[in-house]
Each structure stands twice: as C-alpha cells, then as structure tokens.
Amino acid sequence: MKKLLAMLLLGAVLTGCQANGSTTLPHVDFEGHRYFVDIADDDESRAMGLMFVDEMDENRGMFFIFPRVAPRSFWMRNTRIPLDIIYLDSDLRVVSIADAIPCRTQRCPSYPSDGPAQFVLELNAGQAEAIGLGPGDQVQVGNINLP
C-alpha cells in the first residue's frame, strides 16, 4: 500500500511539473518552442557530439559550450542524422545556421560559422526553419551553466 501511495504521489508531482511547464532538464527555448538538450562542455563531449546517434526525438538536441567566443567550424564525420548546426554568440543570438548532412567517409565537409560564436545548438535538420529561427534571433536557455 505504501508503495502504491508513493507511486501515486510521484505521478502527481510529475504531472504538476509538466502542467506548469517547469523542468530540471537543460533546455533551449525560442518563441514557445522548447528543445531538451544534452550538454557538450568539455573537449571529449564536444568531439563526440552526436556521432553514432541513429535518431533523435523532434524536441531534442545538443548544446555545445565553449569557454570563449571564436570562429567555429563543425563537421559531420560519423554522424548518422542530418542536423541544423546553429551557431550562437555570447549573448545567445544566432550568428548563422548550417544545414549539415551525415558523413561516413574520411573526408567530410566542414560547416563554418559566419562569425564568432561561443555556443552551438544542434537540432534535427529542418527544425530551425520550421520554428522560424534565423540569424539575429535570440534563444533562451534553462538549467544550463554558461561561462
């Protein structure tokens, strides 16, 4: 009985959190659209990125954090899904967006930013266009420790 009550209480708490829109998961928001993100904030996780990922939910992504603003360039080696690579400056404004295709060969193209960036958001291909995200737009982050 105690176990059942505990499960019901947990379900009520989770339902209440969902109803309020609050979450403790890292996320990126733009005009009512929320993407829950995995964080890549060290050399190893930034190098791995979304390599070998076969699919990603529509509301998921990866958020890369760099210690300083600089020109950035990503490639898609061993990445199996097409992505939007969204370069962001230190104020979380979109610098540029690249439409990146999977690459499984040794020679993969690079996708450079159009200007200096400190953060990079990767979403499923087409998401930026679908939500109207473009250069100059600002995104918000939640539960992400920024430098």
Short mmCIF file of N, CA and C in Angstrom, two decimals:
data_model
loop_
_atom_site.label_atom_id
_atom_site.label_comp_id
_atom_site.label_asym_id
_atom_site.label_seq_id
_atom_site.Cartn_x
_atom_site.Cartn_y
_atom_site.Cartn_z
N MET A 1 0.82 -1.19 0.00
CA MET A 1 0.00 0.00 0.00
C MET A 1 0.87 1.26 0.00
N LYS A 2 1.92 1.26 0.83
CA LYS A 2 2.82 2.41 0.89
C LYS A 2 3.48 2.65 -0.46
N LYS A 3 3.85 1.56 -1.13
CA LYS A 3 4.49 1.67 -2.44
C LYS A 3 3.52 2.29 -3.46
N LEU A 4 2.26 1.87 -3.41
CA LEU A 4 1.25 2.42 -4.31
C LEU A 4 1.04 3.90 -4.05
N LEU A 5 0.96 4.30 -2.77
CA LEU A 5 0.80 5.71 -2.43
C LEU A 5 2.00 6.53 -2.89
N ALA A 6 3.19 5.99 -2.72
CA ALA A 6 4.39 6.70 -3.16
C ALA A 6 4.38 6.88 -4.67
N MET A 7 3.97 5.86 -5.40
CA MET A 7 3.91 5.96 -6.85
C MET A 7 2.87 6.98 -7.29
N LEU A 8 1.71 7.00 -6.63
CA LEU A 8 0.68 7.97 -6.96
C LEU A 8 1.14 9.39 -6.67
N LEU A 9 1.81 9.58 -5.54
CA LEU A 9 2.32 10.90 -5.17
C LEU A 9 3.37 11.36 -6.18
N LEU A 10 4.28 10.49 -6.56
CA LEU A 10 5.30 10.83 -7.56
C LEU A 10 4.64 11.19 -8.88
N GLY A 11 3.64 10.42 -9.30
CA GLY A 11 2.92 10.72 -10.53
C GLY A 11 2.25 12.09 -10.47
N ALA A 12 1.66 12.42 -9.33
CA ALA A 12 1.01 13.73 -9.18
C ALA A 12 2.03 14.86 -9.25
N VAL A 13 3.18 14.67 -8.63
CA VAL A 13 4.22 15.69 -8.67
C VAL A 13 4.71 15.89 -10.09
N LEU A 14 4.99 14.79 -10.79
CA LEU A 14 5.46 14.89 -12.16
C LEU A 14 4.42 15.53 -13.06
N THR A 15 3.16 15.17 -12.89
CA THR A 15 2.09 15.78 -13.68
C THR A 15 2.01 17.26 -13.40
N GLY A 16 2.14 17.65 -12.15
CA GLY A 16 2.12 19.07 -11.79
C GLY A 16 3.27 19.83 -12.42
N CYS A 17 4.45 19.23 -12.44
CA CYS A 17 5.61 19.87 -13.07
C CYS A 17 5.38 20.04 -14.56
N GLN A 18 4.82 19.02 -15.19
CA GLN A 18 4.56 19.11 -16.62
C GLN A 18 3.50 20.15 -16.91
N ALA A 19 2.49 20.23 -16.08
CA ALA A 19 1.41 21.19 -16.29
C ALA A 19 1.92 22.62 -16.16
N ASN A 20 2.85 22.84 -15.23
CA ASN A 20 3.41 24.17 -15.04
C ASN A 20 4.48 24.50 -16.07
N GLY A 21 4.93 23.52 -16.83
CA GLY A 21 5.96 23.74 -17.83
C GLY A 21 7.36 23.81 -17.23
N SER A 22 7.48 23.54 -15.94
CA SER A 22 8.80 23.61 -15.33
C SER A 22 9.50 22.27 -15.50
N THR A 23 10.82 22.34 -15.55
CA THR A 23 11.60 21.13 -15.70
C THR A 23 13.00 21.39 -15.16
N THR A 24 13.66 20.34 -14.77
CA THR A 24 15.04 20.49 -14.32
C THR A 24 16.01 20.06 -15.41
N LEU A 25 15.49 19.63 -16.55
CA LEU A 25 16.36 19.23 -17.65
C LEU A 25 16.90 20.45 -18.38
N PRO A 26 18.15 20.39 -18.85
CA PRO A 26 18.67 21.50 -19.66
C PRO A 26 17.82 21.66 -20.92
N HIS A 27 17.53 22.92 -21.27
CA HIS A 27 16.71 23.15 -22.45
C HIS A 27 17.03 24.50 -23.09
N VAL A 28 16.64 24.60 -24.35
CA VAL A 28 16.77 25.83 -25.13
C VAL A 28 15.38 26.18 -25.63
N ASP A 29 15.00 27.45 -25.50
CA ASP A 29 13.68 27.92 -25.90
C ASP A 29 13.79 29.00 -26.97
N PHE A 30 12.83 28.98 -27.90
CA PHE A 30 12.68 30.06 -28.87
C PHE A 30 11.21 30.19 -29.22
N GLU A 31 10.64 31.32 -28.87
CA GLU A 31 9.26 31.65 -29.21
C GLU A 31 8.29 30.50 -29.00
N GLY A 32 8.28 29.96 -27.79
CA GLY A 32 7.33 28.91 -27.43
C GLY A 32 7.75 27.51 -27.81
N HIS A 33 8.90 27.35 -28.41
CA HIS A 33 9.40 26.02 -28.78
C HIS A 33 10.52 25.66 -27.81
N ARG A 34 10.44 24.49 -27.23
CA ARG A 34 11.45 24.03 -26.26
C ARG A 34 12.13 22.78 -26.77
N TYR A 35 13.45 22.79 -26.66
CA TYR A 35 14.27 21.63 -27.03
C TYR A 35 15.08 21.21 -25.81
N PHE A 36 14.92 19.97 -25.39
CA PHE A 36 15.71 19.43 -24.30
C PHE A 36 17.05 18.99 -24.88
N VAL A 37 18.13 19.41 -24.24
CA VAL A 37 19.45 19.22 -24.84
C VAL A 37 20.40 18.47 -23.92
N ASP A 38 21.26 17.70 -24.57
CA ASP A 38 22.42 17.15 -23.89
C ASP A 38 23.50 18.21 -23.98
N ILE A 39 24.34 18.27 -22.98
CA ILE A 39 25.37 19.30 -22.89
C ILE A 39 26.72 18.73 -23.29
N ALA A 40 27.44 19.45 -24.15
CA ALA A 40 28.81 19.12 -24.53
C ALA A 40 29.66 20.31 -24.09
N ASP A 41 30.32 20.18 -22.94
CA ASP A 41 31.05 21.32 -22.39
C ASP A 41 32.52 21.03 -22.07
N ASP A 42 33.02 19.91 -22.57
CA ASP A 42 34.44 19.63 -22.44
C ASP A 42 34.94 19.08 -23.79
N ASP A 43 36.25 19.00 -23.94
CA ASP A 43 36.81 18.59 -25.23
C ASP A 43 36.28 17.24 -25.70
N GLU A 44 36.19 16.28 -24.79
CA GLU A 44 35.75 14.94 -25.17
C GLU A 44 34.29 14.94 -25.65
N SER A 45 33.41 15.56 -24.90
CA SER A 45 31.99 15.56 -25.30
C SER A 45 31.75 16.41 -26.54
N ARG A 46 32.51 17.49 -26.70
CA ARG A 46 32.37 18.31 -27.92
C ARG A 46 32.87 17.54 -29.14
N ALA A 47 33.95 16.77 -28.99
CA ALA A 47 34.48 15.99 -30.12
C ALA A 47 33.51 14.87 -30.50
N MET A 48 32.85 14.26 -29.54
CA MET A 48 31.92 13.17 -29.82
C MET A 48 30.60 13.70 -30.37
N GLY A 49 30.09 14.78 -29.83
CA GLY A 49 28.84 15.36 -30.31
C GLY A 49 27.76 14.33 -30.48
N LEU A 50 27.12 14.32 -31.63
CA LEU A 50 26.04 13.37 -31.92
C LEU A 50 26.49 12.24 -32.84
N MET A 51 27.79 11.93 -32.80
CA MET A 51 28.29 10.80 -33.58
C MET A 51 27.57 9.53 -33.17
N PHE A 52 27.30 8.70 -34.16
CA PHE A 52 26.74 7.36 -33.98
C PHE A 52 25.30 7.36 -33.45
N VAL A 53 24.65 8.51 -33.41
CA VAL A 53 23.25 8.59 -33.00
C VAL A 53 22.39 8.29 -34.23
N ASP A 54 21.52 7.29 -34.12
CA ASP A 54 20.70 6.87 -35.26
C ASP A 54 19.41 7.67 -35.41
N GLU A 55 18.91 8.21 -34.32
CA GLU A 55 17.71 9.04 -34.39
C GLU A 55 17.63 9.90 -33.13
N MET A 56 16.89 10.99 -33.25
CA MET A 56 16.74 11.91 -32.13
C MET A 56 15.31 12.44 -32.16
N ASP A 57 14.66 12.45 -31.01
CA ASP A 57 13.30 12.98 -30.94
C ASP A 57 13.26 14.41 -31.45
N GLU A 58 12.12 14.81 -31.96
CA GLU A 58 11.95 16.14 -32.55
C GLU A 58 12.26 17.26 -31.57
N ASN A 59 11.99 17.05 -30.29
CA ASN A 59 12.21 18.10 -29.29
C ASN A 59 13.53 17.94 -28.53
N ARG A 60 14.48 17.26 -29.14
CA ARG A 60 15.78 17.03 -28.51
C ARG A 60 16.89 17.69 -29.32
N GLY A 61 18.05 17.86 -28.69
CA GLY A 61 19.20 18.41 -29.37
C GLY A 61 20.44 18.30 -28.52
N MET A 62 21.49 18.95 -28.97
CA MET A 62 22.74 19.01 -28.21
C MET A 62 23.21 20.45 -28.18
N PHE A 63 23.67 20.88 -27.01
CA PHE A 63 24.13 22.24 -26.80
C PHE A 63 25.62 22.21 -26.44
N PHE A 64 26.43 22.83 -27.30
CA PHE A 64 27.88 22.86 -27.11
C PHE A 64 28.28 24.17 -26.45
N ILE A 65 29.09 24.08 -25.42
CA ILE A 65 29.55 25.26 -24.70
C ILE A 65 31.07 25.36 -24.85
N PHE A 66 31.52 26.51 -25.31
CA PHE A 66 32.95 26.78 -25.44
C PHE A 66 33.32 27.88 -24.45
N PRO A 67 34.57 27.89 -23.97
CA PRO A 67 34.96 28.88 -22.96
C PRO A 67 35.03 30.32 -23.46
N ARG A 68 35.15 30.50 -24.79
CA ARG A 68 35.26 31.87 -25.31
C ARG A 68 34.66 31.96 -26.72
N VAL A 69 34.44 33.16 -27.14
CA VAL A 69 33.91 33.42 -28.48
C VAL A 69 35.05 33.28 -29.49
N ALA A 70 34.78 32.59 -30.60
CA ALA A 70 35.78 32.40 -31.66
C ALA A 70 35.06 31.89 -32.91
N PRO A 71 35.71 32.00 -34.07
CA PRO A 71 35.14 31.36 -35.25
C PRO A 71 35.03 29.86 -34.99
N ARG A 72 33.94 29.26 -35.38
CA ARG A 72 33.71 27.82 -35.15
C ARG A 72 33.47 27.12 -36.48
N SER A 73 33.78 25.85 -36.50
CA SER A 73 33.51 25.02 -37.67
C SER A 73 33.25 23.60 -37.19
N PHE A 74 32.15 23.04 -37.62
CA PHE A 74 31.79 21.68 -37.25
C PHE A 74 31.81 20.81 -38.50
N TRP A 75 31.97 19.52 -38.31
CA TRP A 75 31.85 18.57 -39.39
C TRP A 75 30.97 17.44 -38.92
N MET A 76 30.62 16.55 -39.82
CA MET A 76 29.62 15.53 -39.52
C MET A 76 30.17 14.11 -39.58
N ARG A 77 31.46 13.95 -39.43
CA ARG A 77 32.04 12.61 -39.51
C ARG A 77 31.38 11.69 -38.48
N ASN A 78 30.96 10.53 -38.96
CA ASN A 78 30.30 9.51 -38.14
C ASN A 78 28.96 9.97 -37.56
N THR A 79 28.42 11.03 -38.11
CA THR A 79 27.09 11.48 -37.69
C THR A 79 26.09 10.89 -38.67
N ARG A 80 25.06 10.27 -38.14
CA ARG A 80 24.15 9.48 -38.97
C ARG A 80 22.83 10.17 -39.30
N ILE A 81 22.58 11.32 -38.68
CA ILE A 81 21.33 12.03 -38.92
C ILE A 81 21.62 13.45 -39.41
N PRO A 82 20.81 13.97 -40.32
CA PRO A 82 21.00 15.35 -40.77
C PRO A 82 20.64 16.33 -39.65
N LEU A 83 21.40 17.41 -39.57
CA LEU A 83 21.24 18.36 -38.45
C LEU A 83 21.22 19.80 -38.93
N ASP A 84 20.59 20.64 -38.13
CA ASP A 84 20.79 22.08 -38.19
C ASP A 84 21.88 22.39 -37.19
N ILE A 85 22.95 23.04 -37.65
CA ILE A 85 24.01 23.49 -36.75
C ILE A 85 23.80 24.99 -36.58
N ILE A 86 23.42 25.38 -35.37
CA ILE A 86 23.06 26.76 -35.08
C ILE A 86 24.15 27.38 -34.22
N TYR A 87 24.88 28.31 -34.81
CA TYR A 87 25.97 28.99 -34.11
C TYR A 87 25.40 30.19 -33.36
N LEU A 88 25.78 30.33 -32.08
CA LEU A 88 25.28 31.39 -31.23
C LEU A 88 26.43 32.20 -30.64
N ASP A 89 26.25 33.51 -30.52
CA ASP A 89 27.28 34.33 -29.90
C ASP A 89 27.16 34.27 -28.37
N SER A 90 27.94 35.07 -27.66
CA SER A 90 27.94 35.03 -26.20
C SER A 90 26.63 35.50 -25.59
N ASP A 91 25.81 36.24 -26.36
CA ASP A 91 24.50 36.70 -25.90
C ASP A 91 23.38 35.77 -26.33
N LEU A 92 23.73 34.61 -26.87
CA LEU A 92 22.78 33.61 -27.35
C LEU A 92 21.97 34.08 -28.56
N ARG A 93 22.57 34.96 -29.35
CA ARG A 93 21.98 35.38 -30.62
C ARG A 93 22.54 34.49 -31.74
N VAL A 94 21.67 34.15 -32.67
CA VAL A 94 22.07 33.29 -33.78
C VAL A 94 23.03 34.04 -34.70
N VAL A 95 24.21 33.47 -34.89
CA VAL A 95 25.21 34.00 -35.81
C VAL A 95 24.92 33.48 -37.21
N SER A 96 24.73 32.17 -37.31
CA SER A 96 24.41 31.54 -38.59
C SER A 96 23.90 30.14 -38.34
N ILE A 97 23.30 29.57 -39.39
CA ILE A 97 22.75 28.22 -39.32
C ILE A 97 23.24 27.45 -40.55
N ALA A 98 23.74 26.25 -40.30
CA ALA A 98 24.20 25.39 -41.40
C ALA A 98 23.31 24.17 -41.48
N ASP A 99 22.97 23.79 -42.71
CA ASP A 99 22.23 22.54 -42.96
C ASP A 99 23.28 21.46 -43.21
N ALA A 100 23.45 20.57 -42.25
CA ALA A 100 24.53 19.60 -42.32
C ALA A 100 23.99 18.20 -42.61
N ILE A 101 24.67 17.51 -43.50
CA ILE A 101 24.25 16.16 -43.88
C ILE A 101 25.21 15.13 -43.28
N PRO A 102 24.72 13.93 -43.00
CA PRO A 102 25.57 12.89 -42.42
C PRO A 102 26.78 12.58 -43.30
N CYS A 103 27.84 12.14 -42.67
CA CYS A 103 29.06 11.78 -43.40
C CYS A 103 29.70 10.57 -42.74
N ARG A 104 29.97 9.56 -43.54
CA ARG A 104 30.58 8.34 -43.02
C ARG A 104 31.91 8.04 -43.68
N THR A 105 32.48 9.02 -44.36
CA THR A 105 33.76 8.82 -45.03
C THR A 105 34.86 9.56 -44.27
N GLN A 106 36.09 9.42 -44.72
CA GLN A 106 37.22 10.10 -44.09
C GLN A 106 37.22 11.60 -44.39
N ARG A 107 36.72 11.96 -45.57
CA ARG A 107 36.72 13.37 -45.99
C ARG A 107 35.31 13.93 -45.92
N CYS A 108 35.05 14.60 -44.83
CA CYS A 108 33.73 15.19 -44.63
C CYS A 108 33.84 16.70 -44.75
N PRO A 109 32.80 17.35 -45.32
CA PRO A 109 32.85 18.81 -45.42
C PRO A 109 32.74 19.47 -44.05
N SER A 110 33.28 20.67 -43.97
CA SER A 110 33.15 21.48 -42.75
C SER A 110 32.00 22.45 -42.92
N TYR A 111 31.42 22.83 -41.80
CA TYR A 111 30.33 23.80 -41.78
C TYR A 111 30.74 24.93 -40.85
N PRO A 112 31.41 25.96 -41.40
CA PRO A 112 31.90 27.05 -40.55
C PRO A 112 30.80 28.06 -40.20
N SER A 113 30.99 28.72 -39.06
CA SER A 113 30.08 29.80 -38.68
C SER A 113 30.38 31.02 -39.53
N ASP A 114 29.37 31.88 -39.70
CA ASP A 114 29.56 33.12 -40.46
C ASP A 114 30.23 34.21 -39.63
N GLY A 115 30.46 33.94 -38.37
CA GLY A 115 31.11 34.90 -37.47
C GLY A 115 31.48 34.18 -36.18
N PRO A 116 32.11 34.89 -35.26
CA PRO A 116 32.49 34.28 -33.99
C PRO A 116 31.28 33.77 -33.21
N ALA A 117 31.46 32.62 -32.57
CA ALA A 117 30.39 32.00 -31.78
C ALA A 117 30.97 31.41 -30.51
N GLN A 118 30.16 31.36 -29.46
CA GLN A 118 30.58 30.73 -28.21
C GLN A 118 29.79 29.46 -27.92
N PHE A 119 28.61 29.38 -28.51
CA PHE A 119 27.74 28.23 -28.28
C PHE A 119 27.26 27.69 -29.62
N VAL A 120 26.94 26.40 -29.62
CA VAL A 120 26.40 25.78 -30.82
C VAL A 120 25.25 24.88 -30.38
N LEU A 121 24.15 25.00 -31.08
CA LEU A 121 22.97 24.18 -30.83
C LEU A 121 22.76 23.29 -32.06
N GLU A 122 22.69 21.99 -31.84
CA GLU A 122 22.38 21.07 -32.93
C GLU A 122 20.98 20.51 -32.71
N LEU A 123 20.15 20.65 -33.76
CA LEU A 123 18.79 20.12 -33.77
C LEU A 123 18.62 19.27 -35.01
N ASN A 124 17.57 18.48 -35.03
CA ASN A 124 17.24 17.73 -36.24
C ASN A 124 17.11 18.69 -37.41
N ALA A 125 17.56 18.27 -38.56
CA ALA A 125 17.51 19.10 -39.77
C ALA A 125 16.09 19.59 -40.00
N GLY A 126 15.98 20.87 -40.34
CA GLY A 126 14.69 21.47 -40.65
C GLY A 126 13.99 22.12 -39.48
N GLN A 127 14.46 21.87 -38.26
CA GLN A 127 13.80 22.46 -37.10
C GLN A 127 13.92 23.98 -37.06
N ALA A 128 15.10 24.50 -37.38
CA ALA A 128 15.28 25.96 -37.36
C ALA A 128 14.30 26.64 -38.30
N GLU A 129 14.19 26.12 -39.50
CA GLU A 129 13.26 26.70 -40.47
C GLU A 129 11.81 26.53 -40.01
N ALA A 130 11.50 25.37 -39.45
CA ALA A 130 10.13 25.09 -39.02
C ALA A 130 9.64 26.06 -37.94
N ILE A 131 10.56 26.51 -37.08
CA ILE A 131 10.15 27.42 -36.00
C ILE A 131 10.49 28.87 -36.33
N GLY A 132 11.05 29.12 -37.50
CA GLY A 132 11.35 30.48 -37.91
C GLY A 132 12.59 31.07 -37.28
N LEU A 133 13.52 30.23 -36.85
CA LEU A 133 14.76 30.69 -36.22
C LEU A 133 15.76 31.09 -37.29
N GLY A 134 16.34 32.29 -37.15
CA GLY A 134 17.30 32.76 -38.14
C GLY A 134 18.34 33.67 -37.54
N PRO A 135 19.33 34.08 -38.34
CA PRO A 135 20.39 34.97 -37.85
C PRO A 135 19.82 36.22 -37.18
N GLY A 136 20.41 36.54 -36.03
CA GLY A 136 19.99 37.70 -35.25
C GLY A 136 18.97 37.37 -34.17
N ASP A 137 18.28 36.23 -34.30
CA ASP A 137 17.31 35.84 -33.27
C ASP A 137 18.04 35.42 -32.00
N GLN A 138 17.37 35.61 -30.87
CA GLN A 138 17.96 35.24 -29.60
C GLN A 138 17.19 34.08 -29.00
N VAL A 139 17.94 33.11 -28.47
CA VAL A 139 17.32 31.99 -27.79
C VAL A 139 17.54 32.16 -26.29
N GLN A 140 16.76 31.44 -25.52
CA GLN A 140 16.92 31.42 -24.07
C GLN A 140 17.30 30.00 -23.66
N VAL A 141 18.04 29.91 -22.57
CA VAL A 141 18.41 28.60 -22.06
C VAL A 141 17.92 28.46 -20.64
N GLY A 142 17.67 27.22 -20.25
CA GLY A 142 17.26 26.91 -18.89
C GLY A 142 18.05 25.75 -18.36
N ASN A 143 18.46 25.86 -17.10
CA ASN A 143 19.20 24.80 -16.43
C ASN A 143 20.49 24.42 -17.16
N ILE A 144 21.14 25.43 -17.72
CA ILE A 144 22.43 25.26 -18.38
C ILE A 144 23.39 26.25 -17.73
N ASN A 145 24.53 25.76 -17.27
CA ASN A 145 25.54 26.64 -16.68
C ASN A 145 26.41 27.22 -17.77
N LEU A 146 26.26 28.50 -18.01
CA LEU A 146 27.06 29.18 -19.04
C LEU A 146 28.29 29.80 -18.41
N PRO A 147 29.38 29.91 -19.19
CA PRO A 147 30.60 30.53 -18.64
C PRO A 147 30.41 32.03 -18.43
#
